[in-house]
Coordinates of C-alpha atoms in Angstrom, one line a residue:
M1 CA 68.5 7.7 132.4
T2 CA 66.3 6.8 129.5
D3 CA 66.4 4.0 127.0
Q4 CA 64.4 4.7 123.9
T5 CA 64.2 1.1 123.0
S6 CA 62.9 -0.4 126.2
A7 CA 59.6 0.5 127.8
D8 CA 60.9 -0.8 131.2
T9 CA 63.6 1.9 131.4
R10 CA 61.6 4.8 130.0
A11 CA 61.7 7.9 132.2
F12 CA 57.9 8.3 132.0
R13 CA 55.6 5.3 132.7
F14 CA 51.9 4.9 133.3
T15 CA 50.9 2.1 135.6
G16 CA 47.1 2.5 135.7
T17 CA 44.4 0.6 133.8
W18 CA 41.1 1.6 132.3
Q19 CA 39.4 -1.0 134.5
A20 CA 40.7 0.8 137.6
Y21 CA 39.7 4.2 136.2
A22 CA 36.2 3.1 135.2
P23 CA 34.6 3.4 138.7
I24 CA 36.0 6.9 138.9
A25 CA 34.7 7.8 135.5
F26 CA 31.2 6.4 136.0
T27 CA 30.9 8.0 139.5
N28 CA 31.9 11.3 138.1
L29 CA 29.3 11.0 135.3
L30 CA 26.6 10.1 137.7
L31 CA 27.4 13.0 140.1
M32 CA 27.6 15.5 137.2
I33 CA 24.2 14.4 136.1
V34 CA 22.7 14.7 139.6
T35 CA 24.3 18.1 140.2
L36 CA 23.4 19.4 136.7
G37 CA 27.0 19.8 135.8
L38 CA 28.2 21.5 138.9
Y39 CA 30.4 18.5 139.9
T40 CA 32.4 18.9 136.7
F41 CA 35.2 20.7 138.5
W42 CA 35.5 18.1 141.3
A43 CA 35.3 15.3 138.7
R44 CA 38.3 16.9 136.8
A45 CA 40.3 17.1 140.0
R46 CA 39.5 13.5 140.9
T47 CA 40.5 12.3 137.5
R48 CA 43.8 14.1 137.6
R49 CA 44.6 12.7 141.0
Y50 CA 44.2 9.2 139.6
L51 CA 46.1 9.8 136.4
W52 CA 49.0 11.7 138.1
S53 CA 49.3 9.1 140.9
R54 CA 49.6 6.3 138.3
T55 CA 52.4 8.1 136.4
R56 CA 56.0 7.5 137.3
F57 CA 58.9 9.7 136.3
I58 CA 62.1 7.8 136.9
D59 CA 61.9 6.7 140.5
D60 CA 58.8 8.4 141.9
R61 CA 55.1 9.0 141.1
L62 CA 53.6 12.4 140.2
E63 CA 51.1 13.9 142.6
W64 CA 48.2 16.2 141.7
T65 CA 47.4 18.6 144.6
G66 CA 44.8 20.8 142.9
S67 CA 41.2 20.7 144.1
G68 CA 37.7 21.0 142.6
L69 CA 37.0 24.0 144.7
E70 CA 40.0 25.9 143.1
L71 CA 38.7 25.1 139.6
F72 CA 35.2 26.1 140.6
I73 CA 36.3 29.4 142.2
G74 CA 38.4 30.1 139.1
Y75 CA 35.4 29.6 136.8
V76 CA 33.1 31.8 139.0
I77 CA 35.7 34.6 138.9
A78 CA 36.0 34.3 135.1
F79 CA 32.2 34.2 134.7
F80 CA 31.7 37.5 136.5
L81 CA 34.8 39.2 135.0
F82 CA 34.5 38.0 131.4
V83 CA 31.6 35.8 130.5
L84 CA 28.9 38.1 131.9
P85 CA 30.4 41.4 130.5
F86 CA 30.8 39.7 127.1
G87 CA 27.2 38.6 127.2
L88 CA 26.1 42.2 128.0
V89 CA 28.2 43.6 125.1
N90 CA 26.7 41.0 122.8
L91 CA 23.2 42.2 123.8
G92 CA 24.3 45.8 123.0
L93 CA 25.6 44.6 119.7
Q94 CA 22.2 43.0 118.8
S95 CA 20.4 46.1 120.0
A96 CA 22.6 48.3 117.7
M97 CA 21.7 46.1 114.8
M98 CA 18.0 46.2 115.5
H99 CA 18.0 50.0 115.8
G100 CA 19.8 50.4 112.5
H101 CA 23.3 51.1 113.6
P102 CA 25.4 48.5 111.7
G103 CA 28.6 50.6 112.1
A104 CA 28.3 50.6 115.9
A105 CA 27.5 46.9 115.9
G106 CA 30.5 46.1 113.7
L107 CA 32.8 48.2 116.0
L108 CA 31.5 46.3 119.0
A109 CA 32.0 43.0 117.3
I110 CA 35.6 43.8 116.4
L111 CA 36.3 45.0 119.9
M112 CA 34.9 41.8 121.4
Y113 CA 37.0 39.7 119.0
L114 CA 40.2 41.5 119.8
T115 CA 39.6 41.4 123.6
A116 CA 38.8 37.7 123.4
L117 CA 42.0 37.1 121.4
Y118 CA 44.1 38.7 124.1
L119 CA 42.3 36.9 127.0
I120 CA 42.7 33.5 125.3
G121 CA 46.4 34.0 125.4
V122 CA 46.3 35.0 129.1
A123 CA 44.1 32.0 129.8
R124 CA 46.5 29.5 128.2
F125 CA 49.5 30.8 130.0
R126 CA 47.8 30.9 133.4
A127 CA 46.3 27.4 133.0
L128 CA 49.8 25.9 132.3
R129 CA 51.2 27.8 135.3
Y130 CA 48.4 26.5 137.5
R131 CA 48.9 22.9 136.4
L132 CA 52.6 23.0 137.0
S133 CA 52.0 24.6 140.4
R134 CA 49.8 21.7 141.4
T135 CA 52.0 18.9 140.0
L136 CA 54.5 17.5 142.5
W137 CA 57.4 15.1 142.0
H138 CA 59.6 14.3 145.0
G139 CA 57.5 16.9 146.8
I140 CA 58.7 19.6 144.4
R141 CA 56.3 21.6 142.3
G142 CA 56.5 23.9 139.2
G143 CA 55.2 27.3 138.4
S144 CA 56.0 30.7 137.0
D145 CA 56.5 34.2 138.4
A146 CA 54.8 35.7 135.4
Q147 CA 51.1 36.5 135.5
G148 CA 50.5 35.9 131.7
F149 CA 49.5 39.4 130.8
A150 CA 52.6 40.1 128.7
Y151 CA 52.1 36.7 127.1
G152 CA 48.5 37.7 126.3
W153 CA 49.8 40.6 124.2
S154 CA 52.3 38.4 122.4
Y155 CA 49.6 35.9 121.7
F156 CA 47.4 38.7 120.4
W157 CA 49.8 40.2 117.9
K158 CA 51.3 36.9 116.7
T159 CA 47.9 35.5 116.0
F160 CA 47.0 38.7 114.3
V161 CA 50.0 38.5 112.1
S162 CA 49.0 34.9 111.2
F163 CA 45.5 36.3 110.3
L164 CA 46.9 39.1 108.1
T165 CA 49.0 36.6 106.1
I166 CA 45.9 34.4 105.6
Y167 CA 47.3 32.0 108.2
L168 CA 50.4 31.3 106.2
M169 CA 52.5 32.3 109.2
T170 CA 50.7 29.9 111.6
P171 CA 53.7 27.6 112.1
W172 CA 55.9 30.6 113.0
S173 CA 53.2 31.9 115.5
M174 CA 52.8 28.4 117.1
A175 CA 56.5 27.8 117.5
R176 CA 57.2 31.3 118.9
L177 CA 54.3 31.1 121.4
W178 CA 55.3 27.6 122.5
N179 CA 58.8 28.9 123.3
E180 CA 57.6 32.0 125.1
R181 CA 55.2 30.0 127.2
W182 CA 57.7 27.3 128.3
N183 CA 60.6 29.7 128.7
A184 CA 58.5 31.5 131.4
M185 CA 57.9 28.3 133.4
S186 CA 60.0 26.4 135.9
F187 CA 60.0 23.3 138.0
G188 CA 61.6 23.5 141.4
S189 CA 64.7 25.6 141.1
L190 CA 65.2 24.8 137.4
S191 CA 63.8 26.8 134.4
F192 CA 62.3 25.3 131.3
R193 CA 64.1 26.2 128.1
S194 CA 62.5 25.9 124.6
A195 CA 63.9 26.8 121.2
A196 CA 61.3 25.2 118.8
R197 CA 61.7 26.2 115.2
W198 CA 59.0 26.7 112.6
Q199 CA 61.1 26.0 109.5
P200 CA 61.3 22.2 109.9
V201 CA 57.5 21.8 109.9
F202 CA 56.6 24.5 107.4
G203 CA 56.7 22.1 104.4
R204 CA 54.0 19.9 105.9
F205 CA 51.9 23.0 106.9
L206 CA 52.2 24.2 103.3
L207 CA 50.8 21.0 102.0
F208 CA 47.9 21.3 104.4
Y209 CA 47.5 25.0 103.4
L210 CA 47.5 24.4 99.6
L211 CA 45.6 21.1 99.5
P212 CA 42.1 22.7 99.7
V213 CA 42.9 24.9 96.8
A214 CA 44.2 21.9 94.7
L215 CA 41.1 19.9 95.6
V216 CA 38.7 22.7 94.6
V217 CA 40.5 23.2 91.3
A218 CA 40.5 19.5 90.6
F219 CA 36.8 19.1 91.3
G220 CA 36.1 22.3 89.3
A221 CA 38.0 20.9 86.3
M222 CA 36.1 17.6 86.7
A223 CA 32.7 19.5 86.7
A224 CA 33.8 21.4 83.6
V225 CA 34.7 18.1 81.8
M226 CA 31.3 16.7 82.8
A227 CA 29.5 19.8 81.5
T228 CA 31.4 19.7 78.2
N229 CA 30.5 16.0 77.7
G230 CA 26.8 16.8 78.4
V231 CA 26.6 14.9 81.6
L232 CA 25.1 17.9 83.4
D233 CA 22.8 19.0 80.6
H234 CA 19.4 19.9 81.9
T235 CA 16.5 21.7 80.3
P236 CA 14.8 24.2 82.7
G237 CA 11.4 22.8 83.8
S238 CA 12.2 19.2 83.0
V239 CA 13.0 16.4 85.4
P240 CA 16.8 15.6 85.6
T241 CA 17.7 12.2 84.3
A242 CA 18.8 9.4 86.7
K243 CA 22.3 9.6 85.3
T244 CA 22.6 13.3 86.1
V245 CA 21.3 12.9 89.7
V246 CA 23.6 9.9 90.4
T247 CA 26.6 11.8 88.9
I248 CA 26.0 14.9 91.0
V249 CA 25.4 12.9 94.2
A250 CA 28.6 10.8 93.6
A251 CA 30.6 14.0 92.9
G252 CA 29.3 15.6 96.1
L253 CA 30.2 12.6 98.2
A254 CA 33.6 12.2 96.7
F255 CA 34.3 15.9 97.3
Y256 CA 33.2 15.6 100.9
V257 CA 35.3 12.5 101.6
F258 CA 38.4 13.8 99.9
F259 CA 38.1 17.3 101.3
F260 CA 37.7 16.3 105.0
G261 CA 39.4 12.9 104.9
V262 CA 42.5 13.8 103.1
L263 CA 42.7 17.2 104.6
G264 CA 42.3 15.8 108.1
L265 CA 45.1 13.3 107.4
V266 CA 47.4 16.0 106.1
A267 CA 46.6 18.1 109.1
M268 CA 47.6 15.2 111.4
T269 CA 51.0 14.9 109.7
Y270 CA 51.6 18.6 110.5
F271 CA 50.6 18.4 114.1
A272 CA 52.6 15.2 114.6
A273 CA 55.7 17.0 113.2
F274 CA 55.0 20.1 115.2
F275 CA 54.7 18.3 118.6
R276 CA 57.9 16.3 117.9
E277 CA 59.7 19.6 117.1
A278 CA 58.2 21.6 120.0
V279 CA 58.6 19.0 122.8
G280 CA 62.0 17.9 121.4
A281 CA 63.2 21.5 121.7
T282 CA 62.2 21.8 125.3
S283 CA 64.5 21.1 128.2
L284 CA 64.7 21.4 132.0
G285 CA 68.2 21.8 133.3
T286 CA 70.2 19.0 131.7
L287 CA 67.1 17.0 131.0
Q288 CA 65.9 17.0 127.4
F289 CA 62.4 16.0 126.4
G290 CA 61.1 14.3 123.3
F291 CA 57.7 13.2 121.9
E292 CA 57.8 10.1 119.8
A293 CA 54.3 9.9 118.4
S294 CA 54.2 9.4 114.6
T295 CA 51.4 10.5 112.3
R296 CA 50.1 6.9 112.3
D297 CA 50.0 7.0 116.1
W298 CA 47.9 10.2 116.1
V299 CA 45.5 8.9 113.4
L300 CA 44.9 5.6 115.3
F301 CA 44.5 7.6 118.5
Y302 CA 41.9 9.9 117.1
L303 CA 40.0 7.1 115.2
G304 CA 40.0 5.1 118.4
S305 CA 38.5 8.0 120.5
L306 CA 36.0 8.7 117.7
A307 CA 34.9 5.0 117.6
L308 CA 34.7 4.9 121.4
V309 CA 32.3 7.8 121.5
I310 CA 30.2 6.7 118.5
V311 CA 29.8 3.0 119.6
T312 CA 28.8 3.9 123.1
F313 CA 26.4 6.6 122.0
G314 CA 28.5 9.3 123.7
V315 CA 29.0 7.6 127.1
G316 CA 32.5 6.6 126.2
A317 CA 33.5 10.2 126.2
I318 CA 34.1 9.8 130.0
F319 CA 37.2 7.8 129.1
L320 CA 38.7 10.4 126.8
P321 CA 40.7 12.1 129.6
Y322 CA 42.2 8.7 130.4
R323 CA 43.0 8.1 126.7
N324 CA 44.5 11.6 126.2
W325 CA 46.8 11.3 129.2
T326 CA 48.0 7.8 128.5
F327 CA 48.7 8.7 124.9
F328 CA 50.7 11.7 126.1
I329 CA 52.7 9.8 128.7
R330 CA 53.3 6.8 126.4
H331 CA 55.0 8.9 123.8
L332 CA 56.7 11.4 126.1
A333 CA 60.5 10.8 126.6
A334 CA 63.3 12.3 128.6
Y335 CA 67.0 12.1 128.1
G336 CA 69.8 13.1 130.4
E337 CA 70.2 13.2 134.2
V338 CA 68.2 14.8 137.0
E339 CA 70.5 16.0 139.7
L340 CA 68.2 15.7 142.7
D341 CA 70.8 17.3 145.1
T342 CA 70.5 20.6 143.1
L343 CA 66.8 20.5 142.5
L344 CA 65.2 22.7 145.2
Q345 CA 61.7 23.6 145.9
S346 CA 60.1 26.3 143.7
H347 CA 59.7 29.8 145.2
T348 CA 57.3 30.9 142.5
R349 CA 53.9 32.2 143.7
A350 CA 51.3 29.4 143.5
P351 CA 47.9 30.8 142.2
G352 CA 45.0 30.4 144.5
Q353 CA 42.6 29.2 141.8
G354 CA 43.0 27.9 138.3
E355 CA 41.8 27.5 134.7
G356 CA 38.7 29.6 135.1
M357 CA 39.5 31.7 132.0
L358 CA 40.4 28.6 130.1
D359 CA 37.0 27.1 130.9
A360 CA 35.3 30.4 130.1
F361 CA 36.8 30.5 126.6
D362 CA 36.7 26.8 126.1
V363 CA 40.3 26.4 124.7
G364 CA 43.1 24.0 125.5
A365 CA 46.2 24.8 127.6
F366 CA 48.7 23.5 125.0

């Protein structure tokens, strides 16, 4: 069904162009400005309708059936159920601090953090369920019978375990949560199955984890050598020499570039490996998925998006959804056969609104 060496025979193909998407993007931007941001939900639905309709899977196009009204209703519900109460609790927290009750303020802050942690897990699950329920292929949609509340608890304690181990168990947490999320989803009459492992990517994560320590130790040793050689000598009350100022500035810039540049690159190698492992371990019936983006692909993708936004003074951000989707589809692969005769319509309950909690907490679905 899929030839990994030929783009013409790939299971997933994108047939749109940025020139065709540009009128949609600029119209969305104009309407969002005119409506003071209210059109955001309809803009997102309009963008997805275009991107889905230009995406082919084997012999048919995808179709997005979600609407802006559903996204708007979801956000309004989340605002009154979560955003507003969190705001009121935050006011109570500040009042407790002003009236000299740091203990009560600290307790409120901890409760807010723990509640938000649970709700973020629920939001991610429900957003994925909503997107699958609004994605059609051959008229068949996806979904889940689960509501995401159990997943929220799983997300809560696994993230907490990661926190207690100073984030050393992050790959374990990410792989387990990926599996739980996708094992609860289905498309048509077929269930997704995922068995992603954390062990194959732990080495890259360990490099990312220990690199900041190594960099701080290296720069600390360099500063000690400079101090020993008198480079940093300075008499209190006197003006530092030009050599001392230049050395300190150069050391600061070098630390900044190495810390964020090298650390960002190493982080990219980890995420590239994780997505290859996670997507590669996911299947639907006899169909096996794969994600073929290398670290170089991810780096070029992010640098391109960054350049697009900077060069256009921010206007180019309207093309980021297009870039994100095409990057995802270009590297997504599928191997195996789809037996259409056995693929029946989903009987999972389709949610009436979507992604409100995700918008409220401003986190990604994946």
